Amino acid sequence: MQNIQSLEHYVEAYRKSIENPEAFWEEVASDLVWKEKWKRVTEWNFDPYSCAWFIGGKINITENCLDRHIAARGDHTALLFESNNPDDEVRRLTYRELYVQVCRFANVLKRNGVRKGDRVCLYMPMVPELAIATLACARIGAVHSVVFAGFSATAIADRINDSDCSFVITADALSRGAKQIPLKAVVDEALMQCPGVHRVIVYKHLGWDVVINNRRDVWWHDELQMVDSDCPAEPMDSEDILFILYTSGSTGKPKGVVHTCGGYATYVNYSFKNVFQIAPDDVYWCTADIGWVTGHSYLLYGPLMSGITSVMFEGIPTWPDAGRFWSVIDKHHVSVFYTAPTAIRSLMAMGLDYVLPYNLHSLRVLGSVGEPINEEAWHWYSIHIGKNRCPIVDTWWQTETGGIMISSLAGITPSKPAHAGFPLPGIQPVLLDQDGKIIEGNDKEGYLAIRYPWPSMIRTTFGDHERCRQTYFSTYRGYYFTGDGARRDENGLYRLIGRVDDVINVSGHRFGTAEIENAINQHKQIIESAVVGYPHDIKGQGIYAYVICDTQPDNPDRMREEIFETVNSEIGRIAKPDKIQFVSGLPKTRSGKIIRRILRKVAEGEVSNLGDTTTLLDPLIVEEIIRGRLV
Ligand code: PRX
């Protein structure tokens, strides 16, 4: 199928996709190699929710990522690895080399007893072996569950147990900027709570001494000696599970979002090529970690299905200094660059001295993902990185959507600062009012929902379909509800406003307020807590926690440190509260419900207009909270 090449072409594709969705998606799916063609395009129902795509079809995504490219592009670089340390040698894996390594590691998995359908947890550094292990799972039909290597032992254990993983793949340790993290030791701690795990495969990355449990642990490099590289791709039913990825929602426990083989591959392939207007010689760099959905869809699967070069970066934007991104673009002649607003804002704050030394002429397209990008950051990105000649694609999507849903197509459809733009062909967003009625027309604002399925939409939350229904299909019956608020401008371009539920987005990472509260409440001196988001210059949103202790702490700073440690051990450092205010009570209704609106306003510093507080159980508490507000 040809990529969309003009605005007229987009309008035409969009029209076709609405008039005859099944014919449209059949054509899109035909761009991939299928082992057997599907018998029916889709069957779905949003009330109660069920959804299937390319029913009866057989496919293996790794054949589309690897085998199909060998003949024509076997020597083309598939993965280009830039290590944390800028002086380390660059690693390049061609499509042929990656194919061989994936097949060999797939045989390692089989040798260790991994079978089709088994769940495998990956807790790895951002090194090519993470990509290899992920693809190896997909090769043999094992379900990968990648957990970002920043989550704590407790968080890993919860995820392993929730999806009943019997296998873990990890490394001795990782480097991220100046920090090192002892991955194997964290896994060892997690596995004390995971009796179901009977094999751990350990990749030696930094050469640390680690404890090896002989009955359970094997070394990656030893295992590779025992296998050959012949591993045919398992024919997967289109609706077999490809992966589980945990994400936070408004309830306390993260949920395992399930994506299936055929629909996910189809939509990721289509959206990737069109949004970024991919050309065969692109050197494409997505800075996300494979531990997040962006890394799954647009660092690994999308670029490899396209047969282009995908850059994989182990480090962070600010180490050894704030010029690292720009130096890597210069060094590898990156043509498409996809990053998060947080990174842009933090680098913008460091000044142009870190940008100017580098040659950024190779850049052709810039992308943004994960949170709203403010106009100032958008312009800085456009002017100083794109030199006013690279279109910016502001891509709105979610772990649950599998792929980009609303975004301009680079250089093809209109791009406007802080606006994601038009929906991709096949995607039917609507704005709803409080009562779930569709808001028609432009220049309108409402709750963002989707009224028709698309191939890569969430199939279920692992092990609990009712939770999936409740979370996404019960707020507005008959629609997939995104949890986001949005505005449609006078030309129909969508602008995302932010979450309208109890989810906060910190540096593009999602946390449920309840999830952080649960973590804080593990501290034995804490009676209750309430967490809200507030605007943060760099992170987009910061975490503001109101905490009630059994007695007012005489050393608040020490207590704060203890709370950080508690959150660190329950979730990980990424969920560290930015501000902790000790309070003697929380604003509650007479029935005991916390009024978060008041807490949010205080955290935002908008204390003059708190609305009616007379119905509160204890109106005086609001005064106390305002007096103690942290700036
Ligand atoms: O609130 C939206 C925000 O991130 C949420 C999805 O988070 P997650 O599943 O972790 O996926 C992040 C990467 C796709 C959304 O509900 N979000 C994501 N992209 C944008 C965005 N908000 C505004 N503009 C975006 N481009």
PDB file of N, CA and C and ligand atoms in Angstrom, residues 247 292-294 368-373 394-400 406 420 482-484 496-499 505 508-510, ligand 1:
ATOM      1  N   THR A 247       0.331  -0.452  32.708  1.00  0.00           N
ATOM      2  CA  THR A 247       0.198   0.997  32.765  1.00  0.00           C
ATOM      3  C   THR A 247      -0.739   1.366  33.903  1.00  0.00           C
ATOM      4  N   TRP A 292       8.418   1.326  27.774  1.00  0.00           N
ATOM      5  CA  TRP A 292       7.153   2.048  27.581  1.00  0.00           C
ATOM      6  C   TRP A 292       6.595   1.704  26.209  1.00  0.00           C
ATOM      7  N   VAL A 293       5.323   2.030  25.993  1.00  0.00           N
ATOM      8  CA  VAL A 293       4.700   1.625  24.725  1.00  0.00           C
ATOM      9  C   VAL A 293       5.371   2.289  23.522  1.00  0.00           C
ATOM     10  N   THR A 294       5.842   3.517  23.695  1.00  0.00           N
ATOM     11  CA  THR A 294       6.478   4.203  22.570  1.00  0.00           C
ATOM     12  C   THR A 294       7.689   3.401  22.080  1.00  0.00           C
ATOM     13  N   SER A 368       6.967  14.494  18.735  1.00  0.00           N
ATOM     14  CA  SER A 368       6.764  14.715  20.165  1.00  0.00           C
ATOM     15  C   SER A 368       5.707  13.721  20.638  1.00  0.00           C
ATOM     16  N   VAL A 369       5.871  13.210  21.845  1.00  0.00           N
ATOM     17  CA  VAL A 369       4.936  12.192  22.342  1.00  0.00           C
ATOM     18  C   VAL A 369       4.872  12.170  23.858  1.00  0.00           C
ATOM     19  N   GLY A 370       3.730  11.791  24.379  1.00  0.00           N
ATOM     20  CA  GLY A 370       3.619  11.417  25.790  1.00  0.00           C
ATOM     21  C   GLY A 370       2.875  12.407  26.652  1.00  0.00           C
ATOM     22  N   GLU A 371       2.804  13.657  26.244  1.00  0.00           N
ATOM     23  CA  GLU A 371       2.155  14.691  27.058  1.00  0.00           C
ATOM     24  C   GLU A 371       1.950  15.894  26.150  1.00  0.00           C
ATOM     25  N   PRO A 372       1.112  16.814  26.587  1.00  0.00           N
ATOM     26  CA  PRO A 372       0.927  18.006  25.764  1.00  0.00           C
ATOM     27  C   PRO A 372       2.244  18.776  25.645  1.00  0.00           C
ATOM     28  N   ILE A 373       2.524  19.273  24.464  1.00  0.00           N
ATOM     29  CA  ILE A 373       3.719  20.118  24.308  1.00  0.00           C
ATOM     30  C   ILE A 373       3.244  21.570  24.279  1.00  0.00           C
ATOM     31  N   ASP A 394       3.113  16.095  16.444  1.00  0.00           N
ATOM     32  CA  ASP A 394       2.757  15.982  17.859  1.00  0.00           C
ATOM     33  C   ASP A 394       1.769  14.818  17.919  1.00  0.00           C
ATOM     34  N   THR A 395       2.244  13.670  18.399  1.00  0.00           N
ATOM     35  CA  THR A 395       1.496  12.424  18.249  1.00  0.00           C
ATOM     36  C   THR A 395       0.736  12.083  19.518  1.00  0.00           C
ATOM     37  N   TRP A 396      -0.584  12.098  19.438  1.00  0.00           N
ATOM     38  CA  TRP A 396      -1.376  11.687  20.605  1.00  0.00           C
ATOM     39  C   TRP A 396      -1.769  10.225  20.484  1.00  0.00           C
ATOM     40  N   TRP A 397      -1.487   9.492  21.535  1.00  0.00           N
ATOM     41  CA  TRP A 397      -1.936   8.094  21.634  1.00  0.00           C
ATOM     42  C   TRP A 397      -1.714   7.603  23.040  1.00  0.00           C
ATOM     43  N   GLN A 398      -1.932   6.313  23.274  1.00  0.00           N
ATOM     44  CA  GLN A 398      -1.876   5.756  24.632  1.00  0.00           C
ATOM     45  C   GLN A 398      -1.379   4.312  24.568  1.00  0.00           C
ATOM     46  N   THR A 399      -0.928   3.813  25.713  1.00  0.00           N
ATOM     47  CA  THR A 399      -0.560   2.397  25.790  1.00  0.00           C
ATOM     48  C   THR A 399      -1.710   1.547  25.238  1.00  0.00           C
ATOM     49  N   GLU A 400      -2.916   1.927  25.564  1.00  0.00           N
ATOM     50  CA  GLU A 400      -4.084   1.145  25.186  1.00  0.00           C
ATOM     51  C   GLU A 400      -4.384   1.210  23.692  1.00  0.00           C
ATOM     52  N   ILE A 406      -3.940  10.406  16.798  1.00  0.00           N
ATOM     53  CA  ILE A 406      -4.172  11.755  16.286  1.00  0.00           C
ATOM     54  C   ILE A 406      -2.808  12.413  16.145  1.00  0.00           C
ATOM     55  N   ALA A 420      -2.301  18.284  18.272  1.00  0.00           N
ATOM     56  CA  ALA A 420      -1.935  16.999  17.662  1.00  0.00           C
ATOM     57  C   ALA A 420      -2.380  16.987  16.200  1.00  0.00           C
ATOM     58  N   THR A 482     -11.041   7.755  26.507  1.00  0.00           N
ATOM     59  CA  THR A 482      -9.585   7.869  26.602  1.00  0.00           C
ATOM     60  C   THR A 482      -9.096   8.360  27.960  1.00  0.00           C
ATOM     61  N   GLY A 483      -9.967   9.057  28.717  1.00  0.00           N
ATOM     62  CA  GLY A 483      -9.508   9.692  29.960  1.00  0.00           C
ATOM     63  C   GLY A 483      -8.931  11.074  29.718  1.00  0.00           C
ATOM     64  N   ASP A 484      -8.886  11.516  28.462  1.00  0.00           N
ATOM     65  CA  ASP A 484      -8.334  12.836  28.131  1.00  0.00           C
ATOM     66  C   ASP A 484      -9.439  13.828  27.786  1.00  0.00           C
ATOM     67  N   LEU A 496      -4.921  18.397  22.660  1.00  0.00           N
ATOM     68  CA  LEU A 496      -5.132  17.630  23.887  1.00  0.00           C
ATOM     69  C   LEU A 496      -4.926  18.537  25.076  1.00  0.00           C
ATOM     70  N   ILE A 497      -5.834  18.438  26.048  1.00  0.00           N
ATOM     71  CA  ILE A 497      -5.775  19.372  27.166  1.00  0.00           C
ATOM     72  C   ILE A 497      -5.162  18.727  28.397  1.00  0.00           C
ATOM     73  N   GLY A 498      -5.336  17.413  28.539  1.00  0.00           N
ATOM     74  CA  GLY A 498      -4.799  16.738  29.725  1.00  0.00           C
ATOM     75  C   GLY A 498      -5.804  15.722  30.229  1.00  0.00           C
ATOM     76  N   ARG A 499      -5.397  14.989  31.255  1.00  0.00           N
ATOM     77  CA  ARG A 499      -6.252  13.928  31.771  1.00  0.00           C
ATOM     78  C   ARG A 499      -7.420  14.540  32.544  1.00  0.00           C
ATOM     79  N   ASN A 505       0.423  12.801  34.719  1.00  0.00           N
ATOM     80  CA  ASN A 505       1.402  12.489  33.688  1.00  0.00           C
ATOM     81  C   ASN A 505       2.674  13.268  34.031  1.00  0.00           C
ATOM     82  N   GLY A 508       5.810  12.575  31.022  1.00  0.00           N
ATOM     83  CA  GLY A 508       5.318  11.602  30.040  1.00  0.00           C
ATOM     84  C   GLY A 508       5.079  10.224  30.627  1.00  0.00           C
ATOM     85  N   HIS A 509       5.234  10.064  31.938  1.00  0.00           N
ATOM     86  CA  HIS A 509       4.953   8.768  32.558  1.00  0.00           C
ATOM     87  C   HIS A 509       3.677   8.861  33.365  1.00  0.00           C
ATOM     88  N   ARG A 510       2.870   7.855  33.201  1.00  0.00           N
ATOM     89  CA  ARG A 510       1.549   7.873  33.822  1.00  0.00           C
ATOM     90  C   ARG A 510       1.542   7.258  35.201  1.00  0.00           C
TER      91      ARG A 510
HETATM   92  O1  PRX B   1      -2.935  12.103  28.465  1.00  0.00           O
HETATM   93  C1  PRX B   1      -2.460  11.601  27.248  1.00  0.00           C
HETATM   94  C2  PRX B   1      -0.957  11.725  27.224  1.00  0.00           C
HETATM   95  O2  PRX B   1      -0.448  10.482  27.678  1.00  0.00           O
HETATM   96  C3  PRX B   1      -1.514   9.585  27.951  1.00  0.00           C
HETATM   97  C4  PRX B   1      -1.110   8.194  27.567  1.00  0.00           C
HETATM   98  O3  PRX B   1      -0.033   7.791  28.352  1.00  0.00           O
HETATM   99  P1  PRX B   1       0.732   6.453  28.024  1.00  0.00           P
HETATM  100  O4  PRX B   1      -0.238   5.335  27.882  1.00  0.00           O
HETATM  101  O5  PRX B   1       1.787   6.296  29.053  1.00  0.00           O
HETATM  102  O6  PRX B   1       1.352   6.654  26.608  1.00  0.00           O
HETATM  103  C5  PRX B   1       2.306   7.623  26.395  1.00  0.00           C
HETATM  104  C6  PRX B   1       2.876   7.456  25.003  1.00  0.00           C
HETATM  105  C7  PRX B   1       1.918   7.236  23.923  1.00  0.00           C
HETATM  106  C8  PRX B   1      -2.668  10.114  27.159  1.00  0.00           C
HETATM  107  O7  PRX B   1      -3.906   9.673  27.689  1.00  0.00           O
HETATM  108  N1  PRX B   1      -0.442  11.984  25.864  1.00  0.00           N
HETATM  109  C9  PRX B   1       0.205  11.135  25.063  1.00  0.00           C
HETATM  110  N2  PRX B   1       0.580  11.762  23.935  1.00  0.00           N
HETATM  111  C10 PRX B   1       0.152  13.035  24.015  1.00  0.00           C
HETATM  112  C11 PRX B   1      -0.512  13.178  25.249  1.00  0.00           C
HETATM  113  N3  PRX B   1      -1.068  14.343  25.615  1.00  0.00           N
HETATM  114  C12 PRX B   1      -0.986  15.365  24.767  1.00  0.00           C
HETATM  115  N4  PRX B   1      -0.357  15.325  23.577  1.00  0.00           N
HETATM  116  C13 PRX B   1       0.227  14.175  23.160  1.00  0.00           C
HETATM  117  N5  PRX B   1       0.856  14.149  21.987  1.00  0.00           N
END
